[in-house]
Short mmCIF file of C-alpha atoms in Angstrom, two decimals:
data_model
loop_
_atom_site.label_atom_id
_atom_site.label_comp_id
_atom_site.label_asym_id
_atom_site.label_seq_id
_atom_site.Cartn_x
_atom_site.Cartn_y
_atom_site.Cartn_z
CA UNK B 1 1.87 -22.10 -15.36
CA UNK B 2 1.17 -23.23 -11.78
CA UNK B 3 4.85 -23.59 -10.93
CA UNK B 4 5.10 -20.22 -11.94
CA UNK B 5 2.07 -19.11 -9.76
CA UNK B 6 3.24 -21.03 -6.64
CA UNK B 7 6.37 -19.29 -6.73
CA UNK B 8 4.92 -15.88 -7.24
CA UNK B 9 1.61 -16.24 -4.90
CA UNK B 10 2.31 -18.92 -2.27
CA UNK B 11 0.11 -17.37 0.13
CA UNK B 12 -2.96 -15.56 0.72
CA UNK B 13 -0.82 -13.03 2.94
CA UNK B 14 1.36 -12.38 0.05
CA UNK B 15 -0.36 -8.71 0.30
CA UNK B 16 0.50 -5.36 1.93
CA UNK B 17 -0.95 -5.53 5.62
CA UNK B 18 -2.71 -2.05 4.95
CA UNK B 19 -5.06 -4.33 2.85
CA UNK B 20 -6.30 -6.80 5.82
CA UNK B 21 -6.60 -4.18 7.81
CA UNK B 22 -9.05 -1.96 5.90
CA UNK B 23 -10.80 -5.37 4.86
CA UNK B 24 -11.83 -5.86 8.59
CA UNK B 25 -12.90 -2.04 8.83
CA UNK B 26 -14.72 -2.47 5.43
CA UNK B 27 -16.30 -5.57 6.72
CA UNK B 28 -16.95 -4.15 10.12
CA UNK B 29 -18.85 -0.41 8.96
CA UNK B 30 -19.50 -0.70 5.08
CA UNK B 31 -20.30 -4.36 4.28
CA UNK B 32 -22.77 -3.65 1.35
CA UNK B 33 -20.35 -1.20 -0.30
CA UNK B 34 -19.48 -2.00 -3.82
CA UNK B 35 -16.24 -0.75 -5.56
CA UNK B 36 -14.73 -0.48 -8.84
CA UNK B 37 -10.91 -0.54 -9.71
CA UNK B 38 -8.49 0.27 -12.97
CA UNK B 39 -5.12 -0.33 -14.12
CA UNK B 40 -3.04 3.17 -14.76
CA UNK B 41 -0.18 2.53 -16.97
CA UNK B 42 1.94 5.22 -15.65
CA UNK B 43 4.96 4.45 -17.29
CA UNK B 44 2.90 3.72 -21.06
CA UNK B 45 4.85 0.02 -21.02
CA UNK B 46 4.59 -2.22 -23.81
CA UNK B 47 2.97 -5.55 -22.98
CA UNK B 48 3.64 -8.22 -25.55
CA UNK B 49 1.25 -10.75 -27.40
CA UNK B 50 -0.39 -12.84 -25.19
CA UNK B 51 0.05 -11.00 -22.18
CA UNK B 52 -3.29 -10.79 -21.08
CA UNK B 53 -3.91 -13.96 -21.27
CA UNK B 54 -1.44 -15.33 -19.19
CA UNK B 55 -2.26 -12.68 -16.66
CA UNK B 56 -5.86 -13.89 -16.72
CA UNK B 57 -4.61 -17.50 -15.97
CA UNK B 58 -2.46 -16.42 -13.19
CA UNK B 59 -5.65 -14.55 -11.54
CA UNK B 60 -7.22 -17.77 -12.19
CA UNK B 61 -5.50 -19.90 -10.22
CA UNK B 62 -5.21 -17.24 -7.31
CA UNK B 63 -8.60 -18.88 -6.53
CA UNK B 64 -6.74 -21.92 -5.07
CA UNK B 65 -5.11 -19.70 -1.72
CA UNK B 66 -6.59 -19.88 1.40
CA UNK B 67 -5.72 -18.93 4.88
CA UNK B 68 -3.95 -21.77 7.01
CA UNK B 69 -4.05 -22.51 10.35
CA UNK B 70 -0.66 -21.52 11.19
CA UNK B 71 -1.22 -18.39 9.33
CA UNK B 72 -4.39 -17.46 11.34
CA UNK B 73 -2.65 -18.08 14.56
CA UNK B 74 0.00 -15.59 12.89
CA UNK B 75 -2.24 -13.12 12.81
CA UNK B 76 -3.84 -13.81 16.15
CA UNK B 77 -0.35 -13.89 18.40
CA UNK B 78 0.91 -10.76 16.30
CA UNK B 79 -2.22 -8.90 15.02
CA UNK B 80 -4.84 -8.53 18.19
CA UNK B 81 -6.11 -5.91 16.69
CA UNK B 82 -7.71 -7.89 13.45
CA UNK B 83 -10.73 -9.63 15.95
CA UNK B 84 -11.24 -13.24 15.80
CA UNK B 85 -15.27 -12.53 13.71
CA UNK B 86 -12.64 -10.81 11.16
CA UNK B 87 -10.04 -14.13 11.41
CA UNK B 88 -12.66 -16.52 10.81
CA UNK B 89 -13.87 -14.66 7.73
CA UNK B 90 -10.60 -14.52 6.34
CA UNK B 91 -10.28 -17.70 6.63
CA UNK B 92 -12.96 -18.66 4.71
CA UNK B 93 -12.34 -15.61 1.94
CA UNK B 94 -11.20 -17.28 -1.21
CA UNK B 95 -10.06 -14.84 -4.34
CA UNK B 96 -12.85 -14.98 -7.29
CA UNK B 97 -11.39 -14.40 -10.64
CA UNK B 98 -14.87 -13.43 -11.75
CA UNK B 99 -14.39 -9.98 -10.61
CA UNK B 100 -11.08 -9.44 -12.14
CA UNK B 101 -11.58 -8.50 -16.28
CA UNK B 102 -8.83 -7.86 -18.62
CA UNK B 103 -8.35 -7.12 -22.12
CA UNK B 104 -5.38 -6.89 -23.92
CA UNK B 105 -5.95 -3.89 -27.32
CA UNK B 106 -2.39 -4.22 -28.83
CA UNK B 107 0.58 -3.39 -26.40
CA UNK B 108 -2.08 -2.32 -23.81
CA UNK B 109 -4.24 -3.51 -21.20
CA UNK B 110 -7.34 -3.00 -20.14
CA UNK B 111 -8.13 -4.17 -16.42
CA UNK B 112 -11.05 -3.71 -14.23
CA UNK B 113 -11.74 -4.70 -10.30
CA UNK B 114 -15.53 -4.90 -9.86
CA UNK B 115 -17.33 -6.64 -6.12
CA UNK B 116 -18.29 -5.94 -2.90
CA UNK B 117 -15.51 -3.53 -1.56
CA UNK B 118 -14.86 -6.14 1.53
CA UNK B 119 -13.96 -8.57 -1.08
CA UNK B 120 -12.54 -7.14 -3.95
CA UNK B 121 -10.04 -4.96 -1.87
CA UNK B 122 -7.21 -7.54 -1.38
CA UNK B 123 -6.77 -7.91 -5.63
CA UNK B 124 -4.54 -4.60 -6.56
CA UNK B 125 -1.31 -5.48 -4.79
CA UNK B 126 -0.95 -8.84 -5.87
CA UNK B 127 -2.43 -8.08 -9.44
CA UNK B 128 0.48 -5.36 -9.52
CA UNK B 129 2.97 -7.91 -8.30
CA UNK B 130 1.98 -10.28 -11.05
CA UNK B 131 1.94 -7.85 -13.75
CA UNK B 132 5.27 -6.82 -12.78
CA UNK B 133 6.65 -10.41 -12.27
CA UNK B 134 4.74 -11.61 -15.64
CA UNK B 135 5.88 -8.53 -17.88
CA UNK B 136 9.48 -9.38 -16.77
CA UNK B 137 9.35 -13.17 -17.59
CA UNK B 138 7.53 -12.57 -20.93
CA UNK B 139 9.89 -9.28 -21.95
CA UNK B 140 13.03 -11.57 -21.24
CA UNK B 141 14.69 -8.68 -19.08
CA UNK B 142 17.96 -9.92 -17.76
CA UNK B 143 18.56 -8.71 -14.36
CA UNK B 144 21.41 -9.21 -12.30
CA UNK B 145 22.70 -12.56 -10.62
CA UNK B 146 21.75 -13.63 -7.50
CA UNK B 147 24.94 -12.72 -5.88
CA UNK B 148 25.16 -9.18 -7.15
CA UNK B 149 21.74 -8.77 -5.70
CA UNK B 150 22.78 -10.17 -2.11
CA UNK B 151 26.11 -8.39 -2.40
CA UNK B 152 24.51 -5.01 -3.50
CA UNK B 153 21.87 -4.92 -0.79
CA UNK B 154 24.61 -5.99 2.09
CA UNK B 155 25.37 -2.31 1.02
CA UNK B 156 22.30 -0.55 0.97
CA UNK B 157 22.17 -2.31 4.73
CA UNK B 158 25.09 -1.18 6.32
CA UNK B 159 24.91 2.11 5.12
CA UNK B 160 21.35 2.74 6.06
CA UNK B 161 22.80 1.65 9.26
CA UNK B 162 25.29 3.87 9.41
CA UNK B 163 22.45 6.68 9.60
CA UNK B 164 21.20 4.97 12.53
CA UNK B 165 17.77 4.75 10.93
CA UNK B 166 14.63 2.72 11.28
CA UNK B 167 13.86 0.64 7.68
CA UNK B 168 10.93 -1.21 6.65
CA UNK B 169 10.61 -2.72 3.35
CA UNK B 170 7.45 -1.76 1.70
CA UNK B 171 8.02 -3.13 -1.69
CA UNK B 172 5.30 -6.08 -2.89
CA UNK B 173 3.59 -4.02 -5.55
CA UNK B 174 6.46 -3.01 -8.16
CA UNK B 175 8.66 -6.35 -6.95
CA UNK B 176 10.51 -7.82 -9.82
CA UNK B 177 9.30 -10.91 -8.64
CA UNK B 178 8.51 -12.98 -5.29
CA UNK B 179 12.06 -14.48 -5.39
CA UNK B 180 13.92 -11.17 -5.32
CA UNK B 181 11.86 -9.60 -2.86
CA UNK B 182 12.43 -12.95 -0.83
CA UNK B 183 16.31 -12.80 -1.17
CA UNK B 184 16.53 -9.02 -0.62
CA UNK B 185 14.41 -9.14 3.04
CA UNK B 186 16.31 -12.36 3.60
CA UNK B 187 19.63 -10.52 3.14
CA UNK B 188 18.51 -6.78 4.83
CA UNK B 189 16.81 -8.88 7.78
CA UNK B 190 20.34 -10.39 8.11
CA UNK B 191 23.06 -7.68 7.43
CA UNK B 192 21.01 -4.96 8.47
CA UNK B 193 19.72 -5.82 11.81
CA UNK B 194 19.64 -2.65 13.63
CA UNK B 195 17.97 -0.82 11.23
CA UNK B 196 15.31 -3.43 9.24
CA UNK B 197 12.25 -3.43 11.35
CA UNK B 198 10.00 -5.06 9.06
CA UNK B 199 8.27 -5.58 5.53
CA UNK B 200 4.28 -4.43 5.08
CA UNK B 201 4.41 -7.97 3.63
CA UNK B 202 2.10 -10.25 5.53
CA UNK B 203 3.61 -13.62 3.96
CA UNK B 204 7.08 -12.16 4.97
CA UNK B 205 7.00 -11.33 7.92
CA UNK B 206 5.75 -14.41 9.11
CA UNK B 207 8.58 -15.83 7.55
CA UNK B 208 10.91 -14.10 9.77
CA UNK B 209 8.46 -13.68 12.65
CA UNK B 210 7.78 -9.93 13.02
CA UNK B 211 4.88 -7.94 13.11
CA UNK B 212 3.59 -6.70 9.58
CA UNK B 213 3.54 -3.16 8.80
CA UNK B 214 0.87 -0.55 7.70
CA UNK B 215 -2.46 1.05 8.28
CA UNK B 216 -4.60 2.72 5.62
CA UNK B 217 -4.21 3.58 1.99
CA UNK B 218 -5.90 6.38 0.58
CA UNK B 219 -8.79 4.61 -0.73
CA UNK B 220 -10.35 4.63 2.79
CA UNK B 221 -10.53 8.00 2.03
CA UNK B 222 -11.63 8.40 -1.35
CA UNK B 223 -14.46 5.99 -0.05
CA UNK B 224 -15.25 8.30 2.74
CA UNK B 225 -15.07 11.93 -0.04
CA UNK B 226 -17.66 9.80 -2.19
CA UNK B 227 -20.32 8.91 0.82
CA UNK B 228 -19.95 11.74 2.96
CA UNK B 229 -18.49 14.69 0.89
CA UNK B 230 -14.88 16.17 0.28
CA UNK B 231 -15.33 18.60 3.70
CA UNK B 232 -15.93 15.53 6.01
CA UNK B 233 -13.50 13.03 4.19
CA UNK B 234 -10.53 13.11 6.02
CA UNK B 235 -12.50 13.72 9.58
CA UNK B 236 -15.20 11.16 9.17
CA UNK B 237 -12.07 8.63 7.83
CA UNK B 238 -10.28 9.28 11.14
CA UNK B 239 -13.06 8.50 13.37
CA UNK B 240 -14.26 5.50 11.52
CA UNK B 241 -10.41 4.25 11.86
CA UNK B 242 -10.18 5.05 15.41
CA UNK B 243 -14.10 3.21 15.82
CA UNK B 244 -12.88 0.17 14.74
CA UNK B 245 -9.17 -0.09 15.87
CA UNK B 246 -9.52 1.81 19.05
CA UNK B 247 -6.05 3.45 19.28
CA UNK B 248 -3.86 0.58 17.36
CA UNK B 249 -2.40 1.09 14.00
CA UNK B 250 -1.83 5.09 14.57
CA UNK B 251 -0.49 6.18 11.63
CA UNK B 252 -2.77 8.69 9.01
CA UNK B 253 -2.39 9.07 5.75
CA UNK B 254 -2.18 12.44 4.97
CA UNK B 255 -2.05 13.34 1.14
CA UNK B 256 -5.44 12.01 -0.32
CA UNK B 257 -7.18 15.69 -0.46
CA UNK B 258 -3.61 17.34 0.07
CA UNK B 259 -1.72 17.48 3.31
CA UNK B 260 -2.91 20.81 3.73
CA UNK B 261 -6.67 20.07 3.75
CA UNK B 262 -5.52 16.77 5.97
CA UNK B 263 -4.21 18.89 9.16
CA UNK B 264 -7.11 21.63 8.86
CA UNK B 265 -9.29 18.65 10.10
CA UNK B 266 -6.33 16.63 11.96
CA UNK B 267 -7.14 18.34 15.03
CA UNK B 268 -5.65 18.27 18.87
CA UNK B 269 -7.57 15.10 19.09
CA UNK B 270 -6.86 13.52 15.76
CA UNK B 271 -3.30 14.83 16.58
CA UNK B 272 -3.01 13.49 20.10
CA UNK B 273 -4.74 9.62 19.89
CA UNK B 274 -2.82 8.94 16.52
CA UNK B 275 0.94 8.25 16.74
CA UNK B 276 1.75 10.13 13.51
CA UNK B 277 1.48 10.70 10.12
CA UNK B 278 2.84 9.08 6.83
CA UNK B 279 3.87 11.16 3.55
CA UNK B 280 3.65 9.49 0.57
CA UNK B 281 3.91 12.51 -2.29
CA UNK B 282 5.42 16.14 -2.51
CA UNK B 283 9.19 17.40 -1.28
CA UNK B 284 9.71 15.24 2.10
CA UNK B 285 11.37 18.25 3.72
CA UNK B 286 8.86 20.54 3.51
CA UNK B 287 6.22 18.26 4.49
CA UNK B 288 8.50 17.72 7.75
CA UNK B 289 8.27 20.88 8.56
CA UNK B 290 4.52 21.42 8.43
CA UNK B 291 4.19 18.45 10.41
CA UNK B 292 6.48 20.09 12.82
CA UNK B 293 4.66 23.08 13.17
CA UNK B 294 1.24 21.84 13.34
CA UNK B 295 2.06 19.42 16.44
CA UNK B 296 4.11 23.08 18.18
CA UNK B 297 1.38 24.99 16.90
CA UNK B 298 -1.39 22.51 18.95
CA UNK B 299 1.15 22.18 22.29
CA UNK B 300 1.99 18.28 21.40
CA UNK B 301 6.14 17.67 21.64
CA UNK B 302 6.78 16.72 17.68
CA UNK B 303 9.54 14.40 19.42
CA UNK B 304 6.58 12.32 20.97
CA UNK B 305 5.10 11.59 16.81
CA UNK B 306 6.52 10.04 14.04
CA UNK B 307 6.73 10.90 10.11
CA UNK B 308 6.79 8.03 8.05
CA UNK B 309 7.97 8.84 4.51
CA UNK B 310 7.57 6.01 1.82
CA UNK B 311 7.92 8.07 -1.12
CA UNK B 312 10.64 7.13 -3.35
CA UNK B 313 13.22 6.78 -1.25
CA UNK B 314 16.96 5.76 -2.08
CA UNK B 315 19.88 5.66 0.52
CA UNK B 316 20.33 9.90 -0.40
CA UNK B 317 16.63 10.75 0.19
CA UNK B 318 16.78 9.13 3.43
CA UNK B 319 20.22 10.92 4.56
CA UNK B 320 18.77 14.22 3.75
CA UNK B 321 15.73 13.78 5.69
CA UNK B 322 17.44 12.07 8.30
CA UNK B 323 19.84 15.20 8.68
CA UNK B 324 16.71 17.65 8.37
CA UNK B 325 14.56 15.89 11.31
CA UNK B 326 16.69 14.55 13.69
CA UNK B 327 16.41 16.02 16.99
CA UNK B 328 13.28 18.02 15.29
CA UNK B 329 10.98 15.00 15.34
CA UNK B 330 10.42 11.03 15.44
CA UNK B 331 10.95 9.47 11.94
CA UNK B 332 10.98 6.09 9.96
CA UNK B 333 11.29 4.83 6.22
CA UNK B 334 9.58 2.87 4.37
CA UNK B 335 11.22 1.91 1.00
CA UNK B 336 9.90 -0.16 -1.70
CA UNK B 337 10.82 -0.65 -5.65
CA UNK B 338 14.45 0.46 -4.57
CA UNK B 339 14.43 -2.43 -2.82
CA UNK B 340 12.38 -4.81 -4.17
CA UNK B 341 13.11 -3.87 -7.40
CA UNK B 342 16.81 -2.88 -7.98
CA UNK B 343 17.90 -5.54 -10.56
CA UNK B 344 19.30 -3.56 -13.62
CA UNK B 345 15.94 -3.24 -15.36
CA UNK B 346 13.33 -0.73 -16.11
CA UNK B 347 10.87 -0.57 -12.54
CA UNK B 348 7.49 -0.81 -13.77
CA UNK B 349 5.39 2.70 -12.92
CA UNK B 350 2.02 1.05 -12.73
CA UNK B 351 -0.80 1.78 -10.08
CA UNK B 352 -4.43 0.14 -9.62
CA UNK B 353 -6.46 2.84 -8.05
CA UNK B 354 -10.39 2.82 -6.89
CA UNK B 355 -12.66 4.95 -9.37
CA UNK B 356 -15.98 4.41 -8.33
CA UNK B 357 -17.80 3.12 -5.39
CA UNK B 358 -21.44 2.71 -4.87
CA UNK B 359 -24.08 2.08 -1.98
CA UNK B 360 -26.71 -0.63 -1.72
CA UNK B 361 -29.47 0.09 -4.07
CA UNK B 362 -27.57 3.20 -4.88
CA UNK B 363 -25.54 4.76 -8.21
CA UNK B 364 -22.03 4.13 -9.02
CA UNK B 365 -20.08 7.80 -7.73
CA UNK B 366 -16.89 8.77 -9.11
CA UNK B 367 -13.85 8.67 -6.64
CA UNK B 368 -10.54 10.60 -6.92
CA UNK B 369 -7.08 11.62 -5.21
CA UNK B 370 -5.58 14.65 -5.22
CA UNK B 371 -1.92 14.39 -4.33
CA UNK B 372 0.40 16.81 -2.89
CA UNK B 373 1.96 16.04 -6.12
CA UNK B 374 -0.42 16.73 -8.88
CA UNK B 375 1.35 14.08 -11.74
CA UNK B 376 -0.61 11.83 -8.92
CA UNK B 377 -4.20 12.82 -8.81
CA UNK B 378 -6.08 10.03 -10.06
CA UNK B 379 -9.91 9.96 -11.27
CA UNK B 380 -12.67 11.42 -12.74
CA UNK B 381 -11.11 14.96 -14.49
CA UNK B 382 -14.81 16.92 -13.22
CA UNK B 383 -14.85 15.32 -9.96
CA UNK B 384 -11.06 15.95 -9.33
CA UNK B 385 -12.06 19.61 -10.45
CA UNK B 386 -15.17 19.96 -7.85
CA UNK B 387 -12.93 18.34 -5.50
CA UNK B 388 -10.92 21.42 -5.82
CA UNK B 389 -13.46 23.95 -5.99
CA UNK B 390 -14.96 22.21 -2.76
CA UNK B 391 -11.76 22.30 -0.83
CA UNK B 392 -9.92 25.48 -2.57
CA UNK B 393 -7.06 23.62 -3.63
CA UNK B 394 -4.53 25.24 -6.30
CA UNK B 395 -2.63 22.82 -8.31
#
């Protein structure tokens, strides 16, 4: 079972970098925050006999990673934003399986996250990796060879380079496993050189020696909705962001409370100190063009920002919107289980979301998401409701 750990979780930066950098914010402004996290089974898989188990072991041994020297320096040369106090406790951060529960009733499984938020934040993307990786292994799904996988993304490659495109893999969660998303950023990073800029993959890109990518995931702001109220959220989670990273890592989420809630408090100076914006749910092109608008509609050149989109892409997505905001705007990609995940099997639909956080010495409260695409909202069905009644949002 270790063999099969060590090649699935060699590293502690096996993780999205969005994850390392809200750590250091959590540990920086909220370090006696607690938080509470569940499995969604989206796609209502099957997980056979034993399955819970062997996940449970797997967690187990994640115990045993630890940040190494060369790692830290890593960080240091290529990160200066993540401050040395924030280094040093990373260093000494080891996972503990104690907050990690799981119960397997039949085909299904029951997982919880509970800790301090500064701790327990780094579990759901590699948790969602080794489901993923463990469900395939113990399911006996026979993906495609090696070289089709190579010789398959050699084409996704060139002809996301024939767009003349920007491409960053952002696939760890859904991977089918750490040796495919290996072979695919080994291949992209070669073929595809003028349009692969990077992975949100800490452990990768160290491998090839580029700067990870990401910022914030919408828990920072589900966190922020719960302490300081749905109005404030998305305000009071920009400020915090820019109070700790001082200008880096520009890019805001936008869809936690709905993008349209998002840019009635993403004002001139939200708009001007942050480089852009990323869109993770709801029709690409008309979120494009809102974006547009509200940077002509505050005087800022929309050429001067970015969009990142990282929803769902595939090589026609990205041609549409790269035909709809070229010239119009700056724009990159993000693409995960199409990459890491493109083997002739089922992709996994499977999310770990934040439901509850709570304050020293205070009671649990309910967090939630509401998506620009509703099949997303996630939470508490009254709170999701108040949230809507709060913010007059019509789903």
């Amino acid at each position: 079972m270790i063999t099969h750990l060590l090649q699935s979780a060699p590293s502690i930066l096996d993780n999205d970098f969005y994850k390392f950098t809200m750590q250091q914010a959590v540990v920086r402004l909220f370090p006696s925050a607690m938080a509470r996290y569940s499995f969604i089974n989206r796609g209502k898989h099957r997980f056979p006999e034993g399955f819970g188990s062997a996940l449970q072991e797997r967690i187990s041994e994640m115990a045993k990673l630890r940040l190494t020297n060369e790692e830290k320096n890593f960080l240091k040369i290529n990160c200066p934003y993540l401050d040395p106090l924030y280094l040093d406790f990373l260093a000494g951060y080891r996972y503990d399986p104690n907050e990690v529960n799981i119960v397997q009733n039949g085909t299904d499984i029951d997982l919880h996250i509970e800790g301090h938020w500064y701790r327990s934040i780094l579990w759901e993307v590699p948790i969602m990796a080794l489901i993923c990786e463990l469900y395939y292994e113990m399911t006996d799904g026979k993906r495609i060879s090696d070289e089709m996988l190579i010789d398959q993304t050699v084409v996704k490659a060139k002809r996301f380079q024939s767009l003349g495109v920007n491409i960053a893999e952002f696939g760890t969660r859904r991977r089918h496993s750490y040796h495919v998303q290996k072979l695919v950023i080994d291949t992209f990073n070669r073929e595809g050189r003028k349009t692969f800029v990077g992975t949100s993959n800490v452990h990768f890109a160290m491998l090839h020696q580029t700067k990870p990518i990401g910022t914030h995931a919408h828990e920072w702001f589900m966190y922020h909705a719960a302490v300081y109220g749905f109005p404030q959220a998305n305000a009071t989670s920009l400020q915090h962001w820019v109070d700790v990273f001082r200008g880096d890592l520009g890019i805001a989420l936008s869809d936690t409370y709905t993008t349209d809630v998002f840019l009635s408090q993403f004002d001139k100076m939200f708009s001007k100190l942050f480089d852009g914006v990323r869109q993770d749910s709801g029709k690409p092109i008309e979120f494009a063009d809102k974006i547009i608008a509200h940077y002509n509609q505050l005087g800022i050149d929309p050429l001067t920002k970015i969009i990142i989109f990282s929803d769902g892409l595939d090589y026609e997505k990205v041609a549409r919107i790269t035909d709809h905001c070229r010239g119009k705007i700056g724009f990159s990609f993000g693409i995960g289980t199409n990459l890491s995940n493109d083997v002739g099997l089922e992709a996994m639909n499977i999310v770990i979301k934040m439901t509850q956080t709570r304050q020293e010495n205070g009671k649990w409260m309910h967090v939630v998401k509401l998506s620009d695409n509703p099949d997303k909202n996630t939470g508490n069905a009254d709170m999701i409701a108040a949230a809507k009644t709060i913010l007059n949002i019509e789903q």
